[in-house]
Coordinates of C-alpha atoms in Angstrom, one line a residue:
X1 CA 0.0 0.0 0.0
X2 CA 1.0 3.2 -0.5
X3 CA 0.3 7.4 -0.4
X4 CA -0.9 8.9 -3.3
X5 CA -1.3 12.6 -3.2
X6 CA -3.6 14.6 -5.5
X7 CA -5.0 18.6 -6.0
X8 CA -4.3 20.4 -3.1
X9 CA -7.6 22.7 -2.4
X10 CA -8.8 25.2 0.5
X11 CA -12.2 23.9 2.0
X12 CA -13.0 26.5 3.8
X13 CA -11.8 30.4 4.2
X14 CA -9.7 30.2 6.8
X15 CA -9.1 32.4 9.5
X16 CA -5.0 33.1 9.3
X17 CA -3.3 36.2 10.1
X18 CA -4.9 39.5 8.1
X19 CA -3.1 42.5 6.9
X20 CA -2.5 45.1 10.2
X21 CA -4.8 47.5 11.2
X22 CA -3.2 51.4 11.2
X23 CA -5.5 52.7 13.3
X24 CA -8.1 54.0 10.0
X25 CA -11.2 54.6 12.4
X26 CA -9.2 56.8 14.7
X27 CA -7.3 58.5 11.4
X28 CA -11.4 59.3 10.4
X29 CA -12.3 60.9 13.8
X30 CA -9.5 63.7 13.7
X31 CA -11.0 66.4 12.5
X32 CA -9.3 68.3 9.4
X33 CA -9.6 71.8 9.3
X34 CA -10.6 72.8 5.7
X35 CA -11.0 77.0 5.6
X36 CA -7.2 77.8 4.7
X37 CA -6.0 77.2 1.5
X38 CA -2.9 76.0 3.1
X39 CA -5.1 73.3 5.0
X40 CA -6.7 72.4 2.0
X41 CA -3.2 71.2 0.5
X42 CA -1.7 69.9 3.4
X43 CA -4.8 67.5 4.0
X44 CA -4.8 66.4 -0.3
X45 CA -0.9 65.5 -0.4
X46 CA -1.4 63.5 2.7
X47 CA -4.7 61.7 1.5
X48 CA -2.7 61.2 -1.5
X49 CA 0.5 60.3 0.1
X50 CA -2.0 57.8 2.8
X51 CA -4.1 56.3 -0.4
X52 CA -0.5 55.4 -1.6
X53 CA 1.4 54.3 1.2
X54 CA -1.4 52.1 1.9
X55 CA -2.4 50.7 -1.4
X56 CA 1.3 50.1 -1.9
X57 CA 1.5 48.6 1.7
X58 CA -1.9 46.4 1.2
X59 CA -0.5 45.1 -2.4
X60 CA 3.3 44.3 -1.2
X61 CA 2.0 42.7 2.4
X62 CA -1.1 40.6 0.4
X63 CA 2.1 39.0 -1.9
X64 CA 4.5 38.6 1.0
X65 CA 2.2 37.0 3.4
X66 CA 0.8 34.8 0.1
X67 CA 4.5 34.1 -0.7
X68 CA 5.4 33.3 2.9
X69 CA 2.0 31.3 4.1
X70 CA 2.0 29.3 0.4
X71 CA 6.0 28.4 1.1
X72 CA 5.6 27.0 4.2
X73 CA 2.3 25.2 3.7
X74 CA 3.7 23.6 0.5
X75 CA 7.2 22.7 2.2
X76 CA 4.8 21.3 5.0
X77 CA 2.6 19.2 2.8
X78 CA 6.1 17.5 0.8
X79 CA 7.6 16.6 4.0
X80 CA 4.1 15.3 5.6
X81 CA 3.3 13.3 1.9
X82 CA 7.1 11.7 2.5
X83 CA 6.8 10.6 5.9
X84 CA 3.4 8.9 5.4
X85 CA 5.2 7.3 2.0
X86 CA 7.8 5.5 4.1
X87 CA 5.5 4.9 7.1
X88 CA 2.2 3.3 5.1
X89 CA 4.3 1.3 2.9
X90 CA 4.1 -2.1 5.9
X91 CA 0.7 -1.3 6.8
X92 CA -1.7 -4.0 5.7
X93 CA -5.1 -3.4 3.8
X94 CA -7.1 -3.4 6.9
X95 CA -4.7 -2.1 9.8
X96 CA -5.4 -2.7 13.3
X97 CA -5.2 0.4 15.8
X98 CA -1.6 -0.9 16.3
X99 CA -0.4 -0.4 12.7
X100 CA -2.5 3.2 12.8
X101 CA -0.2 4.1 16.1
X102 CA 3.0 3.0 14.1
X103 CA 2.6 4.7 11.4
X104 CA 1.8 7.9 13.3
X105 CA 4.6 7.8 15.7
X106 CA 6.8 7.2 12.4
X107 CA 5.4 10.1 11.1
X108 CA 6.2 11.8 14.2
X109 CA 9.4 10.8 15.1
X110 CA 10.8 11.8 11.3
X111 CA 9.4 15.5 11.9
X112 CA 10.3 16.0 15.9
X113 CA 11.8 19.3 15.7
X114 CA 8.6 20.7 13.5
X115 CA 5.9 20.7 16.7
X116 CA 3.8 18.0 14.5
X117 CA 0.6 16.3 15.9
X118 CA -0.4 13.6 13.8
X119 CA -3.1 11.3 13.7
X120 CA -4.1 8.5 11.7
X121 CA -7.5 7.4 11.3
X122 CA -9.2 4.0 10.0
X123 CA -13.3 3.8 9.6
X124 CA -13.5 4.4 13.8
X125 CA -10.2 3.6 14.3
X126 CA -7.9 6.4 16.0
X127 CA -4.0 6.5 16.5
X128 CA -2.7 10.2 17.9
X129 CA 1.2 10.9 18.6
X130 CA 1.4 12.7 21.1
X131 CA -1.5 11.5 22.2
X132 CA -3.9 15.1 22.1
X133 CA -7.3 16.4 21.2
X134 CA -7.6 17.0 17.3
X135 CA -10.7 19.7 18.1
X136 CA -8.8 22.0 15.2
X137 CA -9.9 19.0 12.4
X138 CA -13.0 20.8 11.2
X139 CA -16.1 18.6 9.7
X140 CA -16.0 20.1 6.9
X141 CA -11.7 18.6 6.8
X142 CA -13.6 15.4 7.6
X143 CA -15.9 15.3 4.8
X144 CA -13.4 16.7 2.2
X145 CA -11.0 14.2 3.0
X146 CA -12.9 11.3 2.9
X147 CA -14.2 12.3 -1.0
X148 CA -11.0 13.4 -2.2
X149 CA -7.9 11.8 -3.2
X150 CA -5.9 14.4 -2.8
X151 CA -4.3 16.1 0.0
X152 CA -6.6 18.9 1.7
X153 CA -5.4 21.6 3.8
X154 CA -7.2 24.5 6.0
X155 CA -5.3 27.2 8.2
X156 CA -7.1 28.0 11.5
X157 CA -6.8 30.2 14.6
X158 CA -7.1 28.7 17.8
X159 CA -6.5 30.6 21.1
X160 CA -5.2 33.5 19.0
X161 CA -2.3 31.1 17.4
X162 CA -2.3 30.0 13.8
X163 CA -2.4 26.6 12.4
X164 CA -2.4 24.6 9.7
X165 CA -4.4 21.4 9.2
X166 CA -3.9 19.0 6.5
X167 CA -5.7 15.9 5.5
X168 CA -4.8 13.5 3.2
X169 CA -6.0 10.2 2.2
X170 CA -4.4 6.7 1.8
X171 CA -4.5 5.3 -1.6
X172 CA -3.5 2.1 -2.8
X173 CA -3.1 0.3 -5.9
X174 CA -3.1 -3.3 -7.3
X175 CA -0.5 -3.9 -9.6
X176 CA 0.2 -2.0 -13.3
X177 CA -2.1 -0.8 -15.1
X178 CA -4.7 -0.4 -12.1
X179 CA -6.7 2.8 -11.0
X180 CA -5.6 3.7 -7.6
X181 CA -8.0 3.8 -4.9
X182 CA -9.3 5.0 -1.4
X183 CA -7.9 2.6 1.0
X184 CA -10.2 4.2 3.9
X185 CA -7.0 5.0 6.1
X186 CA -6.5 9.3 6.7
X187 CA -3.5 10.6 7.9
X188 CA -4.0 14.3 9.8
X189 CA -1.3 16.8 10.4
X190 CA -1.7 19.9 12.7
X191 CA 1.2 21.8 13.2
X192 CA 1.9 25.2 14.7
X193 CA 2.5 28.1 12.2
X194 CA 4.2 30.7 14.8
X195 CA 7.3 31.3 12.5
X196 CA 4.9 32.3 9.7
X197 CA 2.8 34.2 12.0
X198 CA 5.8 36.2 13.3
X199 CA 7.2 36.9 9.6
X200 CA 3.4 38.7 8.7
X201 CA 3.4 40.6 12.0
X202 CA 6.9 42.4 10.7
X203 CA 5.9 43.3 7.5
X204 CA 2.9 44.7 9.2
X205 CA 5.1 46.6 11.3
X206 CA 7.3 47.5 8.6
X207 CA 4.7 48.4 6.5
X208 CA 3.0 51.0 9.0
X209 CA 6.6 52.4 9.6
X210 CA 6.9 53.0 5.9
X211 CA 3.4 54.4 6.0
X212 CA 4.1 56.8 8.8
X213 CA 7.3 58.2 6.9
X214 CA 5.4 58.8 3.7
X215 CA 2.7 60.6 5.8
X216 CA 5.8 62.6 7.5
X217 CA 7.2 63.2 4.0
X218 CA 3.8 64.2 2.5
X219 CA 3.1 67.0 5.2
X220 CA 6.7 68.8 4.3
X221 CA 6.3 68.7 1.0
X222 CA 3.0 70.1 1.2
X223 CA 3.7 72.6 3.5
X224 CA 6.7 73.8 1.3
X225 CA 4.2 73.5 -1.5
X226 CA 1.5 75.5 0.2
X227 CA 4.3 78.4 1.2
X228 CA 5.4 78.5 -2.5
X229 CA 1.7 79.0 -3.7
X230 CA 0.6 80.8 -1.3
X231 CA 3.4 83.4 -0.8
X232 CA 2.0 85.0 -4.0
X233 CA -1.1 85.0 -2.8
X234 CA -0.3 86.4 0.7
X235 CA 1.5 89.3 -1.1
X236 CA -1.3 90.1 -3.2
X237 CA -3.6 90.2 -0.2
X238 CA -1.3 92.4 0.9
X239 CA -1.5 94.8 -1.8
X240 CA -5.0 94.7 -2.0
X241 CA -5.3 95.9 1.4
X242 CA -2.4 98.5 1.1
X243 CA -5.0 99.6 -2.1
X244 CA -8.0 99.7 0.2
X245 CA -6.3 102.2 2.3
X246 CA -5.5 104.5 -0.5
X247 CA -2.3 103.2 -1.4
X248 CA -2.7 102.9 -5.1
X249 CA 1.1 103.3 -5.9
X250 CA 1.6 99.7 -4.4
X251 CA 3.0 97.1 -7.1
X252 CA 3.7 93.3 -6.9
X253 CA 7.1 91.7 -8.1
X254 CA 6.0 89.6 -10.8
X255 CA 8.3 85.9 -11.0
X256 CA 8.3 83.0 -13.1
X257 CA 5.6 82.5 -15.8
X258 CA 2.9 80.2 -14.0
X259 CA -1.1 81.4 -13.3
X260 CA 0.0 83.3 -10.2
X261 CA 2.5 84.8 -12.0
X262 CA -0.4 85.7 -14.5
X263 CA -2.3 87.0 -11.7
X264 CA 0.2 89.5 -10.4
X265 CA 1.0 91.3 -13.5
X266 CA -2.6 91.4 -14.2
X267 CA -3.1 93.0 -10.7
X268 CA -0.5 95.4 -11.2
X269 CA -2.1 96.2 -14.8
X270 CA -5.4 97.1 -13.0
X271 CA -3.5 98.9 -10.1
X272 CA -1.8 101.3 -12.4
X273 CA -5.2 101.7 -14.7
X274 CA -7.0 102.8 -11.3
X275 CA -3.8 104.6 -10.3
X276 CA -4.3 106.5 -13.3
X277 CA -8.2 106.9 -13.1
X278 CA -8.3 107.7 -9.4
X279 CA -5.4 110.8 -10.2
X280 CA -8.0 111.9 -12.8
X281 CA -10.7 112.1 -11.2
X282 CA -9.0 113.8 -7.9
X283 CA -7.8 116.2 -10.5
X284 CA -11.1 117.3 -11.9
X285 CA -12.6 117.2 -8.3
X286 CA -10.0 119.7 -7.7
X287 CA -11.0 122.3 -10.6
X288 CA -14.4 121.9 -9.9
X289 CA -13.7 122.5 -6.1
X290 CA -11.7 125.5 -7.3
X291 CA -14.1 126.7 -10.0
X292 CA -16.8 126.8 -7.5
X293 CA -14.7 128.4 -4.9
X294 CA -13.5 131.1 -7.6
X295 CA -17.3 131.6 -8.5
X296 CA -18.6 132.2 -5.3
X297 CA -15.7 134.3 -4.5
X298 CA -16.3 136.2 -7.6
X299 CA -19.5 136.9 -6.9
X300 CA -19.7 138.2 -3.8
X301 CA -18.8 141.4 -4.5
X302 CA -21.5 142.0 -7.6
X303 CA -24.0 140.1 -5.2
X304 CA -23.1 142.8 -2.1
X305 CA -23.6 145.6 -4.4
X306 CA -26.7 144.3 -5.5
X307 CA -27.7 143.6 -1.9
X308 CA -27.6 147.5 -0.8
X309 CA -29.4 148.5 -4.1
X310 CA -32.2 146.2 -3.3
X311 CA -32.4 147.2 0.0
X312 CA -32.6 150.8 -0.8
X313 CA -35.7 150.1 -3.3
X314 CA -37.4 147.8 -0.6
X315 CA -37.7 151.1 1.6
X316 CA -39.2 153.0 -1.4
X317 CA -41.1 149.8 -3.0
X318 CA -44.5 152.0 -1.4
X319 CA -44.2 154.9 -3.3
X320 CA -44.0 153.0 -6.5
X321 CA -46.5 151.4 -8.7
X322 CA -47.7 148.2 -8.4
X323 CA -46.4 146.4 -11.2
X324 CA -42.7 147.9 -10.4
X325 CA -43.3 147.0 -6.6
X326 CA -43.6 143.3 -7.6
X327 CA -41.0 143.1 -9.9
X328 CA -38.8 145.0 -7.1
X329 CA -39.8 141.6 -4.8
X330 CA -39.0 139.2 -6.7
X331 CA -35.4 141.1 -7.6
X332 CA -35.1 141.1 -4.3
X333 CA -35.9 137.5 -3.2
X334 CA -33.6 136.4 -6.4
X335 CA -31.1 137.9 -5.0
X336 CA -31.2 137.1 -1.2
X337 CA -31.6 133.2 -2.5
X338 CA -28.1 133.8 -4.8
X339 CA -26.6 135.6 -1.9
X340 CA -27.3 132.1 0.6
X341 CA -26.4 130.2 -2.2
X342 CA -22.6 131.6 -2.7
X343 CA -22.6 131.9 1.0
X344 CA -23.2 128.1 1.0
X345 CA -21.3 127.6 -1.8
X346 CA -18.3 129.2 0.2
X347 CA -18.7 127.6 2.9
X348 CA -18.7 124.3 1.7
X349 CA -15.4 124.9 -0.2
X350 CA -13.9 125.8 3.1
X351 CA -14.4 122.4 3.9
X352 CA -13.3 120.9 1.1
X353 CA -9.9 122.9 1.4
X354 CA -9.2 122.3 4.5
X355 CA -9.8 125.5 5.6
X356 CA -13.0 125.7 8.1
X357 CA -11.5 126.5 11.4
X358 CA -13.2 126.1 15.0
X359 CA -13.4 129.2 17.0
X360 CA -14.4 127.8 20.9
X361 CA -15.9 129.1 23.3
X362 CA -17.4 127.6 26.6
X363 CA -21.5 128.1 26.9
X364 CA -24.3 126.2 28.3
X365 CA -26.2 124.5 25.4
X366 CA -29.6 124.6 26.7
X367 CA -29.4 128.2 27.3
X368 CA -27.8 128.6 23.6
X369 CA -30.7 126.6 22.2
X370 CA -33.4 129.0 23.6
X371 CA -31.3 132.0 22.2
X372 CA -31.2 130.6 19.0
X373 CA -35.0 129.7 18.7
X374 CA -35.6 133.1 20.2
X375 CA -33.7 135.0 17.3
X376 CA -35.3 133.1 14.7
X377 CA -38.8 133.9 16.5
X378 CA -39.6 130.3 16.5
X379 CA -40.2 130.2 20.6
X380 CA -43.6 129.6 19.4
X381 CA -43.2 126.9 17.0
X382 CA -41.0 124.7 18.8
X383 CA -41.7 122.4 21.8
X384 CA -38.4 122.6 23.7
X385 CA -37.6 119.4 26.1
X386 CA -34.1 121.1 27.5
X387 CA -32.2 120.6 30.9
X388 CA -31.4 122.9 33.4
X389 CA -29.5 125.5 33.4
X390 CA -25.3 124.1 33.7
X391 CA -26.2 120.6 33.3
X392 CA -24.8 120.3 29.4
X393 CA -21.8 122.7 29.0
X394 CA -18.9 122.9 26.5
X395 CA -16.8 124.1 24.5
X396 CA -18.0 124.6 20.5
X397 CA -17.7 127.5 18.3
X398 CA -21.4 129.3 18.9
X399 CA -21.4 130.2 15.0
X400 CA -21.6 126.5 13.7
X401 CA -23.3 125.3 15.9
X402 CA -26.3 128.1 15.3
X403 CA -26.0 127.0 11.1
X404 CA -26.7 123.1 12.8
X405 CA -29.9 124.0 15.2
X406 CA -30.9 126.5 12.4
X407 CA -30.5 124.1 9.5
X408 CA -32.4 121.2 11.7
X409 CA -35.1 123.4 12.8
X410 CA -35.8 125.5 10.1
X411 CA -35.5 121.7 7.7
X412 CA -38.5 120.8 10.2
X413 CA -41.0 123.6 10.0
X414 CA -40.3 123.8 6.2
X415 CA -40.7 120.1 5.4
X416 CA -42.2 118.2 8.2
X417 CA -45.2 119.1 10.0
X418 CA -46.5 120.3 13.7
X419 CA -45.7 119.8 16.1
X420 CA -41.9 120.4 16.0
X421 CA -40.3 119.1 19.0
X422 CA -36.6 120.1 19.7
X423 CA -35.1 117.6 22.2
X424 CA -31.7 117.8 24.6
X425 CA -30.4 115.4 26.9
X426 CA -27.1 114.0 28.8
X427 CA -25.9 110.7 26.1
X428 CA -24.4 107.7 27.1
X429 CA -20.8 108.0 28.3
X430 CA -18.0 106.2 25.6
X431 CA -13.9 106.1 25.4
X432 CA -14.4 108.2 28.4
X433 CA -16.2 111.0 26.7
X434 CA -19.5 112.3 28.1
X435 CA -22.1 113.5 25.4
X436 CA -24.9 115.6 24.6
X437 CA -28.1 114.3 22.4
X438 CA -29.9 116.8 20.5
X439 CA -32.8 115.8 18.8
X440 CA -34.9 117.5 16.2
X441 CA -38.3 116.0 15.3
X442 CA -41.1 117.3 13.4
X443 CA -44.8 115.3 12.8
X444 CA -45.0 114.9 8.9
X445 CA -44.4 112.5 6.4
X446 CA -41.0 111.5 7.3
X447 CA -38.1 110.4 4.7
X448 CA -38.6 107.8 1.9
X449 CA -36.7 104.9 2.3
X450 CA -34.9 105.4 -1.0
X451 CA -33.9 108.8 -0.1
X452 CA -32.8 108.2 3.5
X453 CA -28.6 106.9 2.2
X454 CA -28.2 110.7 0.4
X455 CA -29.9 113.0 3.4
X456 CA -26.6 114.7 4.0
X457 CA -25.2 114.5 0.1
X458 CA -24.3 117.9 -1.4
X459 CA -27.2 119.0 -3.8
X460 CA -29.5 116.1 -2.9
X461 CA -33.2 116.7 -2.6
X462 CA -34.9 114.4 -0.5
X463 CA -38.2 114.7 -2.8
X464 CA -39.1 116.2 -6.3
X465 CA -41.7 118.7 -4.7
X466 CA -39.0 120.2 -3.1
X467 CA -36.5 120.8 -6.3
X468 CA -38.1 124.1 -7.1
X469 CA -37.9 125.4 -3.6
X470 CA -35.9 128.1 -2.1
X471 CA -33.4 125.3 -0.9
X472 CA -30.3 125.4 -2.4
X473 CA -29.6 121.3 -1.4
X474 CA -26.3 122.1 0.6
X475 CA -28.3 122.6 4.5
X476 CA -27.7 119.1 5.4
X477 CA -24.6 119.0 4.1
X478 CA -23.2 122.1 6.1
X479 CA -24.7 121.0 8.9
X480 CA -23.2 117.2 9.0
X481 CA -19.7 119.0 8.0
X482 CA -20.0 121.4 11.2
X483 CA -21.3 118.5 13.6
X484 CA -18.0 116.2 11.8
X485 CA -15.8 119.5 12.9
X486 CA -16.4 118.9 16.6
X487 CA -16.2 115.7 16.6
X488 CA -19.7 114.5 16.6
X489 CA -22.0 112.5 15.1
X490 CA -25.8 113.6 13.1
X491 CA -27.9 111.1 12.1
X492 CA -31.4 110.2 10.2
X493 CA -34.5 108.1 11.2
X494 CA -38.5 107.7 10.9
X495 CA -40.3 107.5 13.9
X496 CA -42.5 104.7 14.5
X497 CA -45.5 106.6 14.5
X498 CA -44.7 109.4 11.3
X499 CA -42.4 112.2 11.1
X500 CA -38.5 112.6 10.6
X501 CA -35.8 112.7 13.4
X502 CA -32.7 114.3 13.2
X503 CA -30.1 113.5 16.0
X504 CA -26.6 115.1 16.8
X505 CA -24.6 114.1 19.4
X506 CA -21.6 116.6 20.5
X507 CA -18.8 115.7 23.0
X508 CA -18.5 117.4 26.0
X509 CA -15.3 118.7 26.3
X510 CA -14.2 122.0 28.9
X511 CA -11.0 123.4 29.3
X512 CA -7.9 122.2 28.5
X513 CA -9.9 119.7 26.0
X514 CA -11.0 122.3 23.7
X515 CA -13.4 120.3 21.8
X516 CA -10.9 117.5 21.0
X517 CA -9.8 119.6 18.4
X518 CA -6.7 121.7 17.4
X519 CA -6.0 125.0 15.5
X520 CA -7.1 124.5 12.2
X521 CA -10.5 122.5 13.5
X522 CA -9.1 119.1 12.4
X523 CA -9.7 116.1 15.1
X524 CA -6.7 114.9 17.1

């Protein structure tokens, strides 16, 4: 009798040693920060750099530990197949438990050094050397083995050790010419596969070192990467800011030929075509400042002239007929709305020149406020909320702010309705500043939404019945200019309930503060 060995084949998916584990479900917790651009290229090289390292490492360990596992289990199986050859070859056609032990213990005794178990079986026949439990021989071994010829193999864990398990079946032939067949004998190997085991485990430690360096190398190059694209970008930003603040002279230093490149020379294109523009247009606004400033200049001396000549024919306009009386009005009103008009006119290009000076003087603004109504004989016309007498003093320059309560009121009575409410109080203190509140509101129809971004714009009327009126378009604008020159604030609302509000609030500043505000009226 002897061993014939066929096809090898697995029986069942084993349950060997699988590739390592580098820690993916904790890598997929840590969150990535993904605003920055710089972020955003340090997390794609090392995706990249990790979908390499471990498709590279999965690939290389899947052949090693195939090379390695299909090595040993095929040096195992041509050793096992030649020890039962020379140990079958005495056993009769029907062994006795007797012949089974032999042949195992031969089996055995040829492969000491290996860790074998073996076991030889016979219909219910059993012969173990050692002598120990063969739990690891699955049924599904069993029945493969005893349909097969050739030799069948399955690897296994078993309190967290690997093992592999062969069966093979006994053959045995009659003479030449004679089909081999199953003599009902079974010889089972089990044998430790700790060497193999301790192999995988370093390539899976050499692999996850390989994968941490190619991580390691992945975030430097990316963060050298992301400095060499975004240093460009940082300079432009840069610029662009420098621009913002009115620094359109700034330029970037255009290297290489790539898109940023491309995108600095374009930005420097636009910067000098703006440069350009801007310089243009500051130069126009500058003749037309001076144009207007040379007008009104021009004509103050025709207009005072005609002033006193209109004056002297208003005290004679009785004695005159009355077709020459009227046209003797309306010279006259012509001319006192030219003569506000230059007046505005000049003032306003004070402004613009730099020129509009404060001229301080300490006085208590409720008392001031009652004056001013009082001069304008609009006592009667106003409701006065005011504090008592001391409670709100400062210092301020008592012609400007007359032109602000003037402007205000007199914008109220003309445009808004009764009752006309004039309003002063103590505001909330800030930076250490206390401040007064004064606010102007009147009953009417209040300020379209539309109009209510261009109040205080030069020229801007805030509705088309009023462009034929006797204002000139420039009140609101003086008066935000004059508020701006102390250092205060004037601001635009609807009430809830109808009607516009006007509200100015002035610092409060005595002494040695002087308004917060030096010789030539400019803020400190």
């Amino acid at each position: 009798m002897r061993e014939h060995v066929g096809m090898r084949e697995d029986v069942a998916a084993g349950q060997g040693p699988g590739p390592g584990r580098f820690r993916r479900a904790v890598l997929a917790k840590v969150p990535l920060p993904l605003r920055g651009l710089r972020s955003r290229l340090v997390v794609a090289f090392v995706l990249v750099a990790m979908a390499s390292a471990l498709s590279t490492g999965a690939v290389a360990f899947r052949e090693a530990r195939t090379g390695v596992l299909q090595q040993s289990q095929d040096s195992v199986i041509r050793q096992f197949r030649a020890s039962v050859d020379a140990a079958v070859d005495y056993i009769p056609r029907t062994p006795s438990r007797s012949h089974l032990q032999k042949a195992a213990t031969q089996v055995l005794r040829a492969n000491q050094s290996q860790g074998w178990r073996v076991m030889a079986t016979y219909g219910t026949l059993r012969a173990s050397a050692p002598s120990a439990d063969f739990d690891k021989i699955s049924p599904e071994l069993r029945r493969s083995v005893d349909t097969r010829r050739a030799a069948v193999f399955q690897r296994v864990n078993a309190d967290g050790r690997p093992y592999l398990v062969v069966g093979m079946p006994v053959t045995h032939d009659d003479g030449e010419g004679t089909e081999s067949g199953l003599s009902g004998m079974v010889m089972y190997l089990v044998v430790p596969q700790n060497t193999e085991q301790a192999y995988v485990e370093a390539m899976v430690s050499a692999i996850e070192r390989a994968t941490l360096v190619a991580l390691g190398l992945a975030v430097v190059l990316a963060l050298l990467a992301a400095s060499g694209v975004l240093r460009p970008v940082r300079a432009l930003r840069g610029a662009t800011r420098r621009m913002a603040e009115g620094h359109l002279d700034v330029r970037l230093t255009v290297n290489g030929s790539d898109e940023l490149a491309d995108l600095s020379g374009s930005f420097n294109h636009m910067a000098a075509a703006l440069e350009a523009s801007v310089a243009e247009l500051r130069r126009l606004e500058a003749q037309a400042r001076r144009f207007v400033a040379d007008v009104s200049h021009e004509l103050r001396t025709p207009l005072a002239a005609m002033s006193a000549v209109t004056d002297v024919l208003d005290e004679n306009a009785l004695h005159l007929n009355r077709d020459t009386g009227e046209a003797l009005r309306l010279i006259s009103q012509g001319t006192s709305r030219l003569s506000g008009l230059v007046n505005d006119l000049m003032e306003i290009s004070r402004f613009d020149a730099g020129a509009a000076e404060l001229s301080l003087d300490e006085i208590d603004l409720a008392e001031f406020v009652r004056h001013t109504l009082a001069a304008r004989g609009w006592r009667g016309s106003v409701e006065t909320d005011l504090p008592g007498q001391g409670v709100l003093r400062t210092r301020v320059d008592p012609r400007r702010l007359d032109v602000v309560l003037a402007n205000l009121v007199g914008n109220a009575l003309r445009h808004g309705a009764p009752p006309v409410r004039l309003a002063m109080r103590p505001g909330e203190e800030r930076a250490d500043v206390a401040w007064a509140v004064i606010e102007v509101t009147d009953n009417g129809p209040g300020i379209a939404e539309e109009d209510m971004p261009h109040i205080f714009e030069r020229f801007y009327k805030a509705s088309t019945t009023r462009t034929r009126s006797e204002s000139s378009g420039l009140g609101l604008a003086i008066t935000a200019e004059n508020v701006h020159l102390h250092g205060g604030r004037i601001s635009a609302a609807n009430l809830p309930g109808g009607g516009a509000a006007f509200t100015v609030e002035l610092p409060l500043h005595r002494d040695t503060a002087a308004a917060g505000h030096d010789s030539t009226g400019g803020a400190r």
